[in-house]
Short mmCIF file of C-alpha atoms in Angstrom, two decimals:
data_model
loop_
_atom_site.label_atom_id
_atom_site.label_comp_id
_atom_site.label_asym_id
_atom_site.label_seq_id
_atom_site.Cartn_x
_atom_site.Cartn_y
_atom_site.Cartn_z
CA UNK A 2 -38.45 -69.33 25.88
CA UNK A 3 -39.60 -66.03 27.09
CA UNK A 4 -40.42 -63.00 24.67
CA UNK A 5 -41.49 -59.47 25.21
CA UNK A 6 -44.12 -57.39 22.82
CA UNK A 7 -44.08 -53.89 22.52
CA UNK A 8 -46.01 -51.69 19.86
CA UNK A 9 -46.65 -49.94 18.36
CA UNK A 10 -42.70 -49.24 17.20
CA UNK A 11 -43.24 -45.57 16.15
CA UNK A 12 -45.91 -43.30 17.01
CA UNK A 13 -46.31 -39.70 16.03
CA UNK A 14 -49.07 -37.92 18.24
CA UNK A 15 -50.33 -34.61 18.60
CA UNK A 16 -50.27 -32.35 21.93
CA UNK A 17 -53.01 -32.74 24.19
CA UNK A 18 -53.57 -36.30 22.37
CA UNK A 19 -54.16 -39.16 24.76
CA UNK A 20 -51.70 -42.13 24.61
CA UNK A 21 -51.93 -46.35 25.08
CA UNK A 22 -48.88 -48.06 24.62
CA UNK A 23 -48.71 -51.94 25.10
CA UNK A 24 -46.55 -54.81 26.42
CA UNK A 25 -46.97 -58.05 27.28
CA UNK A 26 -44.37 -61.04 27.66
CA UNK A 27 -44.69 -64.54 26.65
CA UNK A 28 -43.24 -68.03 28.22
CA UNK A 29 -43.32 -66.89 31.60
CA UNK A 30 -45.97 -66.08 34.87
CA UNK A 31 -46.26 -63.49 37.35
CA UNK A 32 -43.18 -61.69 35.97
CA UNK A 33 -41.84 -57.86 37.26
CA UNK A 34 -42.89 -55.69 35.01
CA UNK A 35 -41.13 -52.32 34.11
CA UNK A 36 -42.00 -48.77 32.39
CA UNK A 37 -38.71 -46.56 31.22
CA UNK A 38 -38.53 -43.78 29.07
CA UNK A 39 -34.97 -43.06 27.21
CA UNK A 40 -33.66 -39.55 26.42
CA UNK A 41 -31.19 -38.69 23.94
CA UNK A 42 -27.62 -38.30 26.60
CA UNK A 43 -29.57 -38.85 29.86
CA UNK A 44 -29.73 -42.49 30.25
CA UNK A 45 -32.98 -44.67 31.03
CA UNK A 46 -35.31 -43.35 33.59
CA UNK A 47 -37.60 -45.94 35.19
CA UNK A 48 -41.66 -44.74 35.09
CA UNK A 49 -43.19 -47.59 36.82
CA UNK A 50 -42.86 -50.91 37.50
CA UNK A 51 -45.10 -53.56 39.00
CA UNK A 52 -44.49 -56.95 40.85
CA UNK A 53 -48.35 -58.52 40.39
CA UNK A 54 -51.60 -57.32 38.53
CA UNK A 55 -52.97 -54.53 39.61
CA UNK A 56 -50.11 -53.30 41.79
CA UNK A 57 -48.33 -50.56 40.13
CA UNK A 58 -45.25 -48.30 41.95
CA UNK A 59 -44.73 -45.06 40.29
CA UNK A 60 -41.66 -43.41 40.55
CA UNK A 61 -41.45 -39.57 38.80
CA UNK A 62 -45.07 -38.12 39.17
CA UNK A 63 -46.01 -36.74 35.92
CA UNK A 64 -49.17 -37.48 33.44
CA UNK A 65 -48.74 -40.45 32.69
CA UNK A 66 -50.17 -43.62 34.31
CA UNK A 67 -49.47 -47.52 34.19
CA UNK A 68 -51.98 -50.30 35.10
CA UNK A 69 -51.24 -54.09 34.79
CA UNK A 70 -54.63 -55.13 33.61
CA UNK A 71 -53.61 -59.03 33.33
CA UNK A 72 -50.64 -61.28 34.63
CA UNK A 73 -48.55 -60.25 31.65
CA UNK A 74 -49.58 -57.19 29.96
CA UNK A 75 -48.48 -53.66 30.93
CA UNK A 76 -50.06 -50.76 29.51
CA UNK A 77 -48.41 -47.04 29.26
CA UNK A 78 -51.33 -44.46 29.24
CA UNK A 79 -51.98 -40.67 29.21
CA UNK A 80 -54.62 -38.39 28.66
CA UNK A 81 -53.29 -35.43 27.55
CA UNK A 82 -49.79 -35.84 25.70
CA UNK A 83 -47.53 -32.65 26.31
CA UNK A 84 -44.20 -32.09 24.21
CA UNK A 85 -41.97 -33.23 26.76
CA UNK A 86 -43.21 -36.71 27.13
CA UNK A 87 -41.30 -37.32 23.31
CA UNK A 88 -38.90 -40.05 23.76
CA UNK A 89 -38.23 -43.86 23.52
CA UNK A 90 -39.73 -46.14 25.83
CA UNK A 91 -38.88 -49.36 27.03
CA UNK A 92 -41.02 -52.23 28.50
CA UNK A 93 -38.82 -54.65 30.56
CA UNK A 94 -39.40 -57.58 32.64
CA UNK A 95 -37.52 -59.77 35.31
CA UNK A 96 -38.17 -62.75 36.78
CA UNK A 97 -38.02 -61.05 40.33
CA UNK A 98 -36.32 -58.31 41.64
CA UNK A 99 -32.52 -59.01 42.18
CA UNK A 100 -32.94 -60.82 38.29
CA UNK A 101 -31.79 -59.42 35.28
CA UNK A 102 -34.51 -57.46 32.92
CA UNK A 103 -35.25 -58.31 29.16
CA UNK A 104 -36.19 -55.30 27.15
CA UNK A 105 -38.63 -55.36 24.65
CA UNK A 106 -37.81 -53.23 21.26
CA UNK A 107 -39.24 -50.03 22.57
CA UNK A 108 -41.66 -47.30 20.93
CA UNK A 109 -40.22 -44.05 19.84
CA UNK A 110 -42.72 -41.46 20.60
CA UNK A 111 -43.02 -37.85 19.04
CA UNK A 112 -45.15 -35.03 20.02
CA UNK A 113 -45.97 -32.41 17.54
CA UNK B 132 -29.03 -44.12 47.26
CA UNK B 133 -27.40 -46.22 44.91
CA UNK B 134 -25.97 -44.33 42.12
CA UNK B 135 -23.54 -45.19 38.96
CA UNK B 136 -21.39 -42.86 36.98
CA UNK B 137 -20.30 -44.55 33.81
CA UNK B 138 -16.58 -42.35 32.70
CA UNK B 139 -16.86 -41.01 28.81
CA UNK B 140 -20.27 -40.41 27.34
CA UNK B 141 -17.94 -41.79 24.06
CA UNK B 142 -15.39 -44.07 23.64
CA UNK B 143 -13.37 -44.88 20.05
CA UNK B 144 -11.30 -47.64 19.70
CA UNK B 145 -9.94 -48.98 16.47
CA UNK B 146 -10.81 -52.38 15.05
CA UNK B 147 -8.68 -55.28 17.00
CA UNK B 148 -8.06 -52.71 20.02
CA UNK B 149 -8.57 -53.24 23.53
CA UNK B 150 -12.49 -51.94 24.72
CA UNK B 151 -12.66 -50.42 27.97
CA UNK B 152 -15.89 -48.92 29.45
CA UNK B 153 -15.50 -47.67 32.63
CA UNK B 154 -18.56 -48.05 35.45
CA UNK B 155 -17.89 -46.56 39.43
CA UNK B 156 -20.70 -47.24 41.64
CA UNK B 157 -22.19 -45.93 44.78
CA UNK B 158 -24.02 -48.48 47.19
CA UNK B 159 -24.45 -48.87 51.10
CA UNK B 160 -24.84 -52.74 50.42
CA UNK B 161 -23.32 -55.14 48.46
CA UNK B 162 -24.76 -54.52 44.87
CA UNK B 163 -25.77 -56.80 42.21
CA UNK B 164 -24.26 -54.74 39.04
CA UNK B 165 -25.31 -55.44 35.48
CA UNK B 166 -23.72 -54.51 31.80
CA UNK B 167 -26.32 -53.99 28.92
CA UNK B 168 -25.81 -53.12 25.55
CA UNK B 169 -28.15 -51.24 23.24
CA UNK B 170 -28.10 -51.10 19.52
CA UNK B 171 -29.74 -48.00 17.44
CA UNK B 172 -33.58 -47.98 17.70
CA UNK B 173 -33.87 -51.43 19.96
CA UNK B 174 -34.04 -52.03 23.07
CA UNK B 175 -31.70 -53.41 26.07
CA UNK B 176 -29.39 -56.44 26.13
CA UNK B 177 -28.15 -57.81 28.83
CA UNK B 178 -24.20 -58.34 28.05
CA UNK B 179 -23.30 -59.56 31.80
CA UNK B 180 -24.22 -59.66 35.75
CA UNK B 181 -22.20 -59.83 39.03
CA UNK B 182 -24.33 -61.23 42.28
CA UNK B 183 -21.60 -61.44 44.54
CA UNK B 184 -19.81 -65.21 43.07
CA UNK B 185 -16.74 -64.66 41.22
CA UNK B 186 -15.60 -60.88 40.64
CA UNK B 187 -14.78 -61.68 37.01
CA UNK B 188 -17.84 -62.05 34.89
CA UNK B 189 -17.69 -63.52 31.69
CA UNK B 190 -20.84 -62.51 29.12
CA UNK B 191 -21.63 -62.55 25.43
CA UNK B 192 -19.57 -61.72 22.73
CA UNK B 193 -16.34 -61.65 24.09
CA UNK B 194 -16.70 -58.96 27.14
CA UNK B 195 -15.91 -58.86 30.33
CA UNK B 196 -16.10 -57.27 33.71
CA UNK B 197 -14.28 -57.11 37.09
CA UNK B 198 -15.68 -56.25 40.14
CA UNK B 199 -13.31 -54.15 42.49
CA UNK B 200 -15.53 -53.63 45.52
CA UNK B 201 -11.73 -51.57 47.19
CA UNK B 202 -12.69 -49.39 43.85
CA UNK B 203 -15.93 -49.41 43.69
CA UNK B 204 -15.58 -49.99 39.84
CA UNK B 205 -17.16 -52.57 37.05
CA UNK B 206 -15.37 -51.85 33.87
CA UNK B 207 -16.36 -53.40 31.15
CA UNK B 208 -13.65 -55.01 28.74
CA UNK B 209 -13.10 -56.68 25.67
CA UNK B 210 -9.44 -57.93 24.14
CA UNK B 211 -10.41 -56.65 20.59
CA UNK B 212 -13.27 -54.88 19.40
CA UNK B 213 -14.94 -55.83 16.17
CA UNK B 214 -16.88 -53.51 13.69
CA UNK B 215 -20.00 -55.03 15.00
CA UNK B 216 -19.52 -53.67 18.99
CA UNK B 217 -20.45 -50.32 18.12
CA UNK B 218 -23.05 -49.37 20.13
CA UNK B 219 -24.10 -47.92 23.53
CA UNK B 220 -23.16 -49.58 26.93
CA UNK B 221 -25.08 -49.13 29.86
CA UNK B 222 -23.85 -49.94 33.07
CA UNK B 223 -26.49 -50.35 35.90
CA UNK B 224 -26.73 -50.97 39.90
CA UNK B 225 -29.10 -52.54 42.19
CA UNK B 226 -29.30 -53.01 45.97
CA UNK B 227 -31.16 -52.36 49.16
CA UNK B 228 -34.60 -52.33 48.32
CA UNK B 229 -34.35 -49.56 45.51
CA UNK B 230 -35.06 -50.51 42.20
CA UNK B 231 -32.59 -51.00 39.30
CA UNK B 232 -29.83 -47.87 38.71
CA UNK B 233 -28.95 -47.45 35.08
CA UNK B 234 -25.83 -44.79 34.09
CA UNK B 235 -26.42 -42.31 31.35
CA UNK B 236 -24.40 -44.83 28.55
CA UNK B 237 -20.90 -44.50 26.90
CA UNK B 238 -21.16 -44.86 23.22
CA UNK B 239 -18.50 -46.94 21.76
CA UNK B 240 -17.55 -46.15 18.08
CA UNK B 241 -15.05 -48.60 16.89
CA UNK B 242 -12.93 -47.62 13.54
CA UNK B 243 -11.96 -49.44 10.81
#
């Protein structure tokens, strides 16, 4: 069966701090892979998402930055951290587009 | 653009009541619509899909969901809620080429 890794869980990080945050799913190949962050009353907003390795759509410019370095590991990255990216965020995949996406446990992120 | 407006950023029900979580969508093309549930500090899970076969979708743990394209609606339902449903809901679009729509969540808070 397939499974999805995210880590770390928690992660407290200081402004101006640079940021790596990993996923990568098991049991499956060439899956659609998906960035979100999570805010407290505003739903999920999708970051990126990628159908192959090295092909990354972005969809809210901001400092962050995804790349897809192997088949099935996503990586979340920033260089400088600013106090708005705090939040919870979400790795997902799908088999393809129209399929449904499995959510790994998510990383809570604060920025002090 | 797709879009989905999920009624009631809270819902209470007490234990053995009916659960309704109501979901309106916006789409120029006949959407696939998903229910997901998420409980505190994990991530995503999906509870049911509609792809355009039957309108009433069966999925885990009891719920339910019509699809009323005249309405534009996917409420989610369940005959009798249990102590263990408390959680938040997320209903969620997709169609056209865009990617996946998510709403902003109802919580559900069921009472003993």
């Amino acid at each position: 069966s397939q499974t999805i890794h995210q880590w770390p869980a928690t992660l407290v990080q200081p402004v101006g701090s640079p940021l790596s945050l990993e996923c990568t799913v098991e049991g499956t190949s060439n899956p659609n892979l998906y960035w979100y962050r999570q805010a407290a009353g505003r739903g999920l907003q999708l970051l990126f998402y990628s159908v192959g390795i090295g092909q990354i759509s972005s969809e809210v410019p901001q400092n962050l930055s995804a790349s897809r370095p192997q088949d099935r590991q996503f990586i979340l990255s920033s260089k400088k951290l600013l106090l708005s990216d705090s939040g919870f965020y979400l790795c997902a995949w799908s088999a393809g587009r129209v399929q449904p996406q499995h959510f790994g446990d998510g990383t809570r992120l604060s920025i002090l | 653009a797709q879009s989905v407006t999920q009624l009631g950023s809270h819902v209470s029900v007490s234990e053995g009541a009916l659960v309704l979580l109501r979901c309106n969508y916006s789409s120029s093309v006949p959407p696939y619509l998903f229910w997901y549930v998420q409980y505190p500090n994990q991530g995503l899970q999906l509870l049911l899909k509609y792809t355009s076969a039957a309108t009433l979708v069966k999925g885990i743990n009891g719920f339910e969901a019509e699809f009323k394209k005249s309405e534009t609606s996917f409420h989610l339902t369940k005959p009798s809620a249990h102590m263990s449903d408390a959680a938040e809901y997320f209903c969620a679009v997709l169609s056209g080429n865009t990617p996946l729509v998510f709403g902003k969540g109802t919580r559900l808070s069921v009472i003993a």
